[in-house]
Amino acid sequence: MSKSLGSILCMTLFLCADLFASTYTWSASVNKTQAYMNEAIYLEYVCTFSDKSELYTIDFNPQGEDYSLFLLQESEKIINEKRVNRYEFVAFAKKAKEIVFDFHALMKHTTQASIDSTIGGRDNDREKEDFTATEIKLPVLKVDIAQTNTSLVGEFTLKVLQDSPDIQAYEPYHMEIRIEGVGNFNAIKSFAFNVDGVKIFSEAPKKELKLTQEGFQGLWSQKFAFVAKEDFTLPQIQIQYFDLKTKTLKTLVHDAVQVKVQKLFVKEELLDEVPADVPWHFPYEYLYYLLTFIAGYLFAKIRLRKRASEKKEQNFEQKLSTAKSLNEFAVLLTLEDATRHKELLKKIDMGKISSLAQAKKEL
């Protein structure tokens, strides 16, 4: 009789445990059923538990071949005494076809006794935590993808910042290309110029972006410095993209720029020829006053600008010491004073200096 009562009691405990065990449901949604290649597609997956469900963990790291997938946001909250896990993604389709988002999640369940024994045990016991793992198939989402004739898709504007097109020989002419908007900025490639007789220095593109439901939003920029001894022309800049508002191809254009370069005069060109039959006399009585004036002027200029010059030189030397490549080193020299470092830049350009260490020694 006692054995029967014991069996009934055990069965009742198991039924109660099963009755009060956590349950969960998954839901999924997509913000559009039709899209263009490289257009942002917003996906949301939600797992809602029947209680706080502290004994469950979720492994959910979806991937796919026909699209790029980026995690926008992941959260876990307790709402009305129920645990809610939310996963938000932004996808960009690579092909014009029906894209199927068919994901699975791994639900890991452990027991409180296992957690207590793991916390109270030794370090090597923590690896022995007991849990059960169940793979769950999530709701399938489908989106029809249409073809575009360009990989850049979204809404963009182009702005080019540049110096005055009148410069001295070997003086750097600066330009910065700035593209702002929202879309798949990863499709923008770095720009490269090839102009005869012009030494071109360029920085790697910089991105100041944040991911939104509409795609990446922010700024893409790239800086250039052009150094030449004669006039040159920078070609027209064109950026083609598919505009999602008008559903048409558009082209951002910046016109070609003609840069006028004033030649450096040599000493002989600055001196006028003096006729041989005309005697020339310098009033030496004014020399003392002239030298006194120049000395006073220079002394005042040195005192006023000494600190600023020293600080600028220290900042410049610090940048040079942290340069990671010979190209970056040459860019810093060009931007600081191309004329001053002309000989060193010429050696780098001609390949006489081929290492960063050698260039630093030559400075």
CSV table of C-alpha atoms in Angstrom, one decimal:
chain,number,residue,atom,x,y,z
A,1,MET,CA,0.0,0.0,0.0
A,2,SER,CA,2.8,2.4,0.9
A,3,LYS,CA,4.6,1.6,-2.4
A,4,SER,CA,1.4,2.5,-4.3
A,5,LEU,CA,1.1,5.8,-2.4
A,6,GLY,CA,4.7,6.6,-3.1
A,7,SER,CA,4.3,5.9,-6.9
A,8,ILE,CA,1.2,8.0,-7.0
A,9,LEU,CA,3.0,10.8,-5.2
A,10,CYS,CA,6.0,10.7,-7.6
A,11,MET,CA,3.7,10.7,-10.6
A,12,THR,CA,1.8,13.7,-9.2
A,13,LEU,CA,5.0,15.7,-8.7
A,14,PHE,CA,6.2,15.0,-12.3
A,15,LEU,CA,2.8,16.0,-13.7
A,16,CYS,CA,2.8,19.2,-11.6
A,17,ALA,CA,6.4,20.0,-12.7
A,18,ASP,CA,5.3,19.5,-16.3
A,19,LEU,CA,2.2,21.5,-15.8
A,20,PHE,CA,4.1,24.5,-14.5
A,21,ALA,CA,7.1,24.3,-16.8
A,22,SER,CA,7.8,27.3,-19.0
A,23,THR,CA,6.4,27.3,-22.6
A,24,TYR,CA,7.3,29.6,-25.4
A,25,THR,CA,6.1,30.7,-28.8
A,26,TRP,CA,8.0,32.3,-31.7
A,27,SER,CA,6.6,34.9,-34.2
A,28,ALA,CA,8.3,36.6,-37.2
A,29,SER,CA,7.5,39.5,-39.4
A,30,VAL,CA,9.0,41.4,-42.4
A,31,ASN,CA,8.3,45.0,-43.4
A,32,LYS,CA,7.9,44.3,-47.1
A,33,THR,CA,7.1,41.4,-49.4
A,34,GLN,CA,8.7,43.0,-52.5
A,35,ALA,CA,12.0,44.8,-52.7
A,36,TYR,CA,14.9,45.6,-55.0
A,37,MET,CA,18.4,44.2,-54.9
A,38,ASN,CA,20.5,45.8,-52.1
A,39,GLU,CA,17.4,47.5,-50.6
A,40,ALA,CA,17.1,47.3,-46.8
A,41,ILE,CA,14.6,44.6,-45.6
A,42,TYR,CA,13.7,44.8,-41.9
A,43,LEU,CA,13.1,41.4,-40.1
A,44,GLU,CA,11.8,40.9,-36.6
A,45,TYR,CA,11.7,37.7,-34.6
A,46,VAL,CA,10.1,37.5,-31.1
A,47,CYS,CA,10.1,34.6,-28.6
A,48,THR,CA,7.5,35.0,-25.9
A,49,PHE,CA,7.6,32.8,-22.8
A,50,SER,CA,4.8,31.9,-20.5
A,51,ASP,CA,6.7,33.2,-17.4
A,52,LYS,CA,10.0,34.7,-16.5
A,53,SER,CA,11.7,31.5,-17.8
A,54,GLU,CA,15.0,31.9,-16.1
A,55,LEU,CA,16.1,28.4,-17.0
A,56,TYR,CA,16.1,29.0,-20.8
A,57,THR,CA,18.9,30.4,-23.0
A,58,ILE,CA,18.6,31.0,-26.7
A,59,ASP,CA,21.2,30.5,-29.5
A,60,PHE,CA,20.0,32.5,-32.6
A,61,ASN,CA,22.6,33.5,-35.2
A,62,PRO,CA,20.9,33.3,-38.6
A,63,GLN,CA,22.9,33.4,-41.8
A,64,GLY,CA,22.2,33.1,-45.6
A,65,GLU,CA,24.0,33.0,-48.9
A,66,ASP,CA,21.6,35.1,-51.1
A,67,TYR,CA,21.7,38.2,-48.8
A,68,SER,CA,23.8,40.1,-46.2
A,69,LEU,CA,22.3,40.1,-42.8
A,70,PHE,CA,23.1,42.6,-40.0
A,71,LEU,CA,21.8,42.6,-36.4
A,72,LEU,CA,20.0,45.8,-35.7
A,73,GLN,CA,19.0,45.2,-32.1
A,74,GLU,CA,18.6,42.4,-29.6
A,75,SER,CA,16.7,42.7,-26.4
A,76,GLU,CA,15.3,40.7,-23.5
A,77,LYS,CA,12.6,42.1,-21.3
A,78,ILE,CA,10.1,41.0,-18.7
A,79,ILE,CA,6.6,42.2,-19.7
A,80,ASN,CA,3.6,41.3,-17.5
A,81,GLU,CA,5.7,38.7,-15.7
A,82,LYS,CA,6.6,37.1,-19.0
A,83,ARG,CA,10.0,37.0,-20.7
A,84,VAL,CA,10.2,38.4,-24.2
A,85,ASN,CA,13.2,38.0,-26.4
A,86,ARG,CA,13.3,40.2,-29.5
A,87,TYR,CA,15.7,40.0,-32.5
A,88,GLU,CA,15.8,42.7,-35.2
A,89,PHE,CA,17.8,42.3,-38.4
A,90,VAL,CA,18.3,44.3,-41.7
A,91,ALA,CA,19.0,42.2,-44.8
A,92,PHE,CA,20.3,43.3,-48.2
A,93,ALA,CA,19.4,40.8,-51.1
A,94,LYS,CA,22.3,40.0,-53.5
A,95,LYS,CA,20.2,38.4,-56.2
A,96,ALA,CA,17.0,39.1,-58.1
A,97,LYS,CA,14.8,36.1,-57.0
A,98,GLU,CA,12.5,35.0,-54.3
A,99,ILE,CA,14.5,35.3,-51.0
A,100,VAL,CA,13.4,32.8,-48.3
A,101,PHE,CA,14.3,33.5,-44.7
A,102,ASP,CA,14.1,30.1,-43.2
A,103,PHE,CA,15.8,30.1,-39.8
A,104,HIS,CA,16.2,27.9,-36.8
A,105,ALA,CA,16.8,28.7,-33.1
A,106,LEU,CA,18.4,26.5,-30.4
A,107,MET,CA,16.5,26.5,-27.2
A,108,LYS,CA,18.6,25.4,-24.2
A,109,HIS,CA,16.9,24.4,-21.0
A,110,THR,CA,18.5,23.6,-17.7
A,111,THR,CA,17.3,22.9,-14.1
A,112,GLN,CA,17.7,25.0,-11.0
A,113,ALA,CA,19.5,22.1,-9.3
A,114,SER,CA,22.0,22.0,-12.1
A,115,ILE,CA,22.6,25.7,-11.8
A,116,ASP,CA,23.0,25.5,-8.0
A,117,SER,CA,25.4,22.6,-8.2
A,118,THR,CA,27.4,24.5,-10.9
A,119,ILE,CA,27.6,27.7,-8.8
A,120,GLY,CA,28.6,25.8,-5.7
A,121,GLY,CA,31.0,23.4,-7.3
A,122,ARG,CA,34.6,23.6,-8.5
A,123,ASP,CA,35.6,25.3,-11.7
A,124,ASN,CA,35.9,22.0,-13.6
A,125,ASP,CA,32.3,21.1,-12.5
A,126,ARG,CA,30.9,24.1,-14.3
A,127,GLU,CA,31.5,22.5,-17.6
A,128,LYS,CA,29.2,19.6,-16.5
A,129,GLU,CA,26.0,21.7,-16.3
A,130,ASP,CA,23.1,19.6,-17.5
A,131,PHE,CA,20.8,21.0,-20.1
A,132,THR,CA,18.6,19.9,-23.0
A,133,ALA,CA,18.9,21.6,-26.4
A,134,THR,CA,15.9,21.7,-28.8
A,135,GLU,CA,16.2,23.1,-32.3
A,136,ILE,CA,13.1,25.1,-33.2
A,137,LYS,CA,12.1,25.9,-36.8
A,138,LEU,CA,10.9,29.5,-37.0
A,139,PRO,CA,8.2,30.9,-39.2
A,140,VAL,CA,9.3,31.3,-42.8
A,141,LEU,CA,9.4,34.7,-44.4
A,142,LYS,CA,9.6,35.4,-48.2
A,143,VAL,CA,10.4,38.5,-50.2
A,144,ASP,CA,10.4,38.9,-54.0
A,145,ILE,CA,13.5,40.7,-55.2
A,146,ALA,CA,13.6,42.8,-58.3
A,147,GLN,CA,16.7,43.6,-60.5
A,148,THR,CA,18.5,47.0,-60.5
A,149,ASN,CA,21.2,48.1,-62.9
A,150,THR,CA,23.5,49.4,-60.1
A,151,SER,CA,24.6,48.0,-56.7
A,152,LEU,CA,24.2,51.3,-54.9
A,153,VAL,CA,20.6,51.6,-53.7
A,154,GLY,CA,19.0,54.2,-51.5
A,155,GLU,CA,18.8,58.0,-51.2
A,156,PHE,CA,22.1,59.9,-51.5
A,157,THR,CA,23.6,63.4,-51.9
A,158,LEU,CA,27.1,64.4,-53.1
A,159,LYS,CA,29.2,67.3,-51.8
A,160,VAL,CA,32.8,68.0,-52.8
A,161,LEU,CA,34.9,70.3,-50.6
A,162,GLN,CA,37.9,71.8,-52.4
A,163,ASP,CA,40.6,74.5,-52.3
A,164,SER,CA,40.7,77.5,-54.6
A,165,PRO,CA,41.8,76.3,-58.1
A,166,ASP,CA,44.6,78.8,-58.1
A,167,ILE,CA,47.7,77.4,-56.4
A,168,GLN,CA,51.5,77.7,-56.4
A,169,ALA,CA,53.7,75.0,-57.9
A,170,TYR,CA,54.1,72.0,-55.5
A,171,GLU,CA,51.5,73.4,-53.2
A,172,PRO,CA,48.9,70.7,-52.4
A,173,TYR,CA,45.4,71.1,-53.8
A,174,HIS,CA,43.0,69.5,-51.3
A,175,MET,CA,39.7,67.8,-52.1
A,176,GLU,CA,37.2,65.9,-50.0
A,177,ILE,CA,34.4,63.8,-51.5
A,178,ARG,CA,31.4,63.5,-49.2
A,179,ILE,CA,28.4,61.2,-49.8
A,180,GLU,CA,25.5,61.4,-47.3
A,181,GLY,CA,22.1,59.6,-47.2
A,182,VAL,CA,20.7,56.2,-46.4
A,183,GLY,CA,21.2,52.9,-48.1
A,184,ASN,CA,23.8,50.3,-48.6
A,185,PHE,CA,26.9,52.4,-48.2
A,186,ASN,CA,29.1,49.2,-48.4
A,187,ALA,CA,28.6,49.3,-52.2
A,188,ILE,CA,30.5,52.6,-52.5
A,189,LYS,CA,34.1,52.0,-53.6
A,190,SER,CA,37.0,54.2,-52.9
A,191,PHE,CA,37.8,56.8,-55.6
A,192,ALA,CA,41.1,56.7,-57.6
A,193,PHE,CA,42.4,59.5,-59.8
A,194,ASN,CA,45.1,59.2,-62.5
A,195,VAL,CA,46.3,62.6,-63.8
A,196,ASP,CA,49.4,63.0,-65.8
A,197,GLY,CA,52.2,65.0,-64.1
A,198,VAL,CA,50.3,65.1,-60.8
A,199,LYS,CA,51.4,63.3,-57.6
A,200,ILE,CA,48.2,62.1,-55.8
A,201,PHE,CA,47.9,61.4,-52.1
A,202,SER,CA,44.7,59.8,-50.8
A,203,GLU,CA,43.3,58.7,-47.5
A,204,ALA,CA,41.3,55.5,-47.0
A,205,PRO,CA,37.5,56.2,-47.0
A,206,LYS,CA,35.9,57.0,-43.7
A,207,LYS,CA,32.4,56.0,-42.7
A,208,GLU,CA,30.3,57.6,-40.0
A,209,LEU,CA,27.2,55.3,-40.2
A,210,LYS,CA,24.5,53.8,-38.0
A,211,LEU,CA,22.2,50.9,-39.0
A,212,THR,CA,18.5,51.7,-39.2
A,213,GLN,CA,15.4,49.9,-40.6
A,214,GLU,CA,15.9,51.7,-43.9
A,215,GLY,CA,19.6,50.7,-44.1
A,216,PHE,CA,22.9,52.4,-43.2
A,217,GLN,CA,22.5,56.1,-42.6
A,218,GLY,CA,25.2,58.7,-42.3
A,219,LEU,CA,28.3,59.9,-44.1
A,220,TRP,CA,31.0,58.4,-46.4
A,221,SER,CA,34.0,60.5,-47.1
A,222,GLN,CA,37.5,60.4,-48.8
A,223,LYS,CA,40.2,63.0,-48.8
A,224,PHE,CA,42.8,63.8,-51.5
A,225,ALA,CA,45.8,66.0,-52.0
A,226,PHE,CA,47.2,66.8,-55.5
A,227,VAL,CA,50.7,68.2,-56.1
A,228,ALA,CA,51.9,69.4,-59.4
A,229,LYS,CA,54.2,72.0,-61.0
A,230,GLU,CA,51.9,72.7,-64.0
A,231,ASP,CA,48.2,73.2,-64.7
A,232,PHE,CA,46.1,70.1,-64.5
A,233,THR,CA,42.5,69.1,-64.7
A,234,LEU,CA,40.6,66.8,-62.4
A,235,PRO,CA,38.0,64.7,-64.2
A,236,GLN,CA,34.3,64.8,-63.6
A,237,ILE,CA,33.0,62.7,-60.7
A,238,GLN,CA,29.9,60.5,-61.3
A,239,ILE,CA,28.1,58.3,-58.8
A,240,GLN,CA,25.1,56.3,-60.1
A,241,TYR,CA,22.5,54.9,-57.7
A,242,PHE,CA,19.0,53.5,-57.7
A,243,ASP,CA,16.6,56.0,-56.0
A,244,LEU,CA,14.0,54.1,-53.9
A,245,LYS,CA,11.6,57.1,-53.8
A,246,THR,CA,11.4,57.6,-57.6
A,247,LYS,CA,12.2,53.9,-58.5
A,248,THR,CA,14.7,55.2,-61.1
A,249,LEU,CA,18.4,55.4,-61.8
A,250,LYS,CA,20.0,58.7,-60.8
A,251,THR,CA,23.5,60.1,-61.2
A,252,LEU,CA,25.3,62.4,-58.7
A,253,VAL,CA,27.7,64.6,-60.7
A,254,HIS,CA,30.5,67.0,-59.8
A,255,ASP,CA,32.0,68.9,-62.8
A,256,ALA,CA,35.6,68.6,-63.8
A,257,VAL,CA,38.0,71.1,-62.1
A,258,GLN,CA,40.7,73.0,-63.9
A,259,VAL,CA,43.5,73.9,-61.5
A,260,LYS,CA,45.8,76.8,-62.4
A,261,VAL,CA,49.4,76.3,-61.1
A,262,GLN,CA,51.7,79.3,-60.8
A,263,LYS,CA,55.2,78.4,-61.6
A,264,LEU,CA,58.0,79.0,-59.2
A,265,PHE,CA,60.4,81.7,-60.4
A,266,VAL,CA,64.2,81.1,-60.3
A,267,LYS,CA,66.6,83.7,-59.2
A,268,GLU,CA,67.7,84.7,-62.7
A,269,GLU,CA,64.1,85.3,-63.8
A,270,LEU,CA,63.5,87.7,-60.9
A,271,LEU,CA,66.5,90.0,-61.7
A,272,ASP,CA,66.1,92.7,-64.3
A,273,GLU,CA,69.1,93.2,-66.6
A,274,VAL,CA,71.1,96.3,-65.8
A,275,PRO,CA,72.6,98.2,-68.7
A,276,ALA,CA,76.4,98.1,-68.7
A,277,ASP,CA,76.8,101.8,-69.2
A,278,VAL,CA,74.6,102.9,-66.2
A,279,PRO,CA,76.6,103.0,-62.9
A,280,TRP,CA,74.7,101.8,-59.9
A,281,HIS,CA,75.3,103.2,-56.4
A,282,PHE,CA,73.8,101.9,-53.1
A,283,PRO,CA,73.3,104.5,-50.4
A,284,TYR,CA,75.2,102.8,-47.6
A,285,GLU,CA,74.1,105.4,-45.0
A,286,TYR,CA,70.7,103.7,-45.1
A,287,LEU,CA,72.1,100.2,-44.6
A,288,TYR,CA,72.3,100.6,-40.8
A,289,TYR,CA,68.7,101.7,-40.4
A,290,LEU,CA,67.5,98.9,-42.7
A,291,LEU,CA,69.3,96.2,-40.8
A,292,THR,CA,68.0,97.5,-37.5
A,293,PHE,CA,64.5,97.5,-38.7
A,294,ILE,CA,64.7,94.0,-40.1
A,295,ALA,CA,66.3,92.7,-36.9
A,296,GLY,CA,63.6,94.3,-34.7
A,297,TYR,CA,60.8,92.9,-36.9
A,298,LEU,CA,62.2,89.4,-36.9
A,299,PHE,CA,62.8,89.4,-33.2
A,300,ALA,CA,59.2,90.4,-32.6
A,301,LYS,CA,57.8,87.8,-35.0
A,302,ILE,CA,60.0,85.1,-33.3
A,303,ARG,CA,58.8,85.9,-29.8
A,304,LEU,CA,55.1,86.1,-30.8
A,305,ARG,CA,55.1,82.9,-32.8
A,306,LYS,CA,57.7,80.8,-31.0
A,307,ARG,CA,55.2,78.9,-28.8
A,308,ALA,CA,52.6,78.3,-31.6
A,309,SER,CA,55.4,77.1,-33.9
A,310,GLU,CA,56.9,74.8,-31.3
A,311,LYS,CA,53.4,73.3,-30.5
A,312,LYS,CA,52.7,72.8,-34.2
A,313,GLU,CA,56.1,71.2,-34.8
A,314,GLN,CA,55.5,68.9,-31.8
A,315,ASN,CA,52.1,67.8,-33.2
A,316,PHE,CA,53.6,67.3,-36.6
A,317,GLU,CA,56.5,65.2,-35.3
A,318,GLN,CA,54.1,63.1,-33.2
A,319,LYS,CA,52.0,62.4,-36.3
A,320,LEU,CA,55.1,61.4,-38.3
A,321,SER,CA,56.3,59.1,-35.5
A,322,THR,CA,53.0,57.2,-35.5
A,323,ALA,CA,52.8,56.9,-39.3
A,324,LYS,CA,52.2,53.2,-40.2
A,325,SER,CA,53.3,53.2,-43.8
A,326,LEU,CA,55.6,55.1,-46.3
A,327,ASN,CA,52.5,56.4,-48.1
A,328,GLU,CA,51.0,57.8,-44.9
A,329,PHE,CA,54.4,59.4,-44.1
A,330,ALA,CA,54.5,61.0,-47.6
A,331,VAL,CA,51.0,62.3,-47.2
A,332,LEU,CA,51.8,64.0,-43.9
A,333,LEU,CA,54.9,65.7,-45.4
A,334,THR,CA,52.9,66.9,-48.4
A,335,LEU,CA,50.1,68.3,-46.3
A,336,GLU,CA,52.4,70.0,-43.8
A,337,ASP,CA,54.8,71.7,-46.3
A,338,ALA,CA,55.3,70.1,-49.7
A,339,THR,CA,57.9,72.8,-50.8
A,340,ARG,CA,60.0,72.3,-47.6
A,341,HIS,CA,60.1,68.5,-48.0
A,342,LYS,CA,60.3,68.6,-51.8
A,343,GLU,CA,63.7,66.7,-52.0
A,344,LEU,CA,62.6,63.9,-49.6
A,345,LEU,CA,59.2,63.5,-51.4
A,346,LYS,CA,61.1,63.4,-54.7
A,347,LYS,CA,63.2,60.5,-53.4
A,348,ILE,CA,60.1,58.6,-52.2
A,349,ASP,CA,58.4,59.2,-55.5
A,350,MET,CA,61.4,57.9,-57.5
A,351,GLY,CA,61.8,54.9,-55.4
A,352,LYS,CA,65.2,55.9,-53.9
A,353,ILE,CA,63.5,55.6,-50.5
A,354,SER,CA,61.5,52.4,-50.2
A,355,SER,CA,61.0,51.9,-46.4
A,356,LEU,CA,59.4,54.0,-43.7
A,357,ALA,CA,62.4,53.6,-41.4
A,358,GLN,CA,64.7,55.0,-44.2
A,359,ALA,CA,62.4,58.0,-44.8
A,360,LYS,CA,62.4,58.9,-41.1
A,361,LYS,CA,66.2,58.9,-41.0
A,362,GLU,CA,66.3,61.1,-44.1
A,363,LEU,CA,64.0,63.7,-42.5
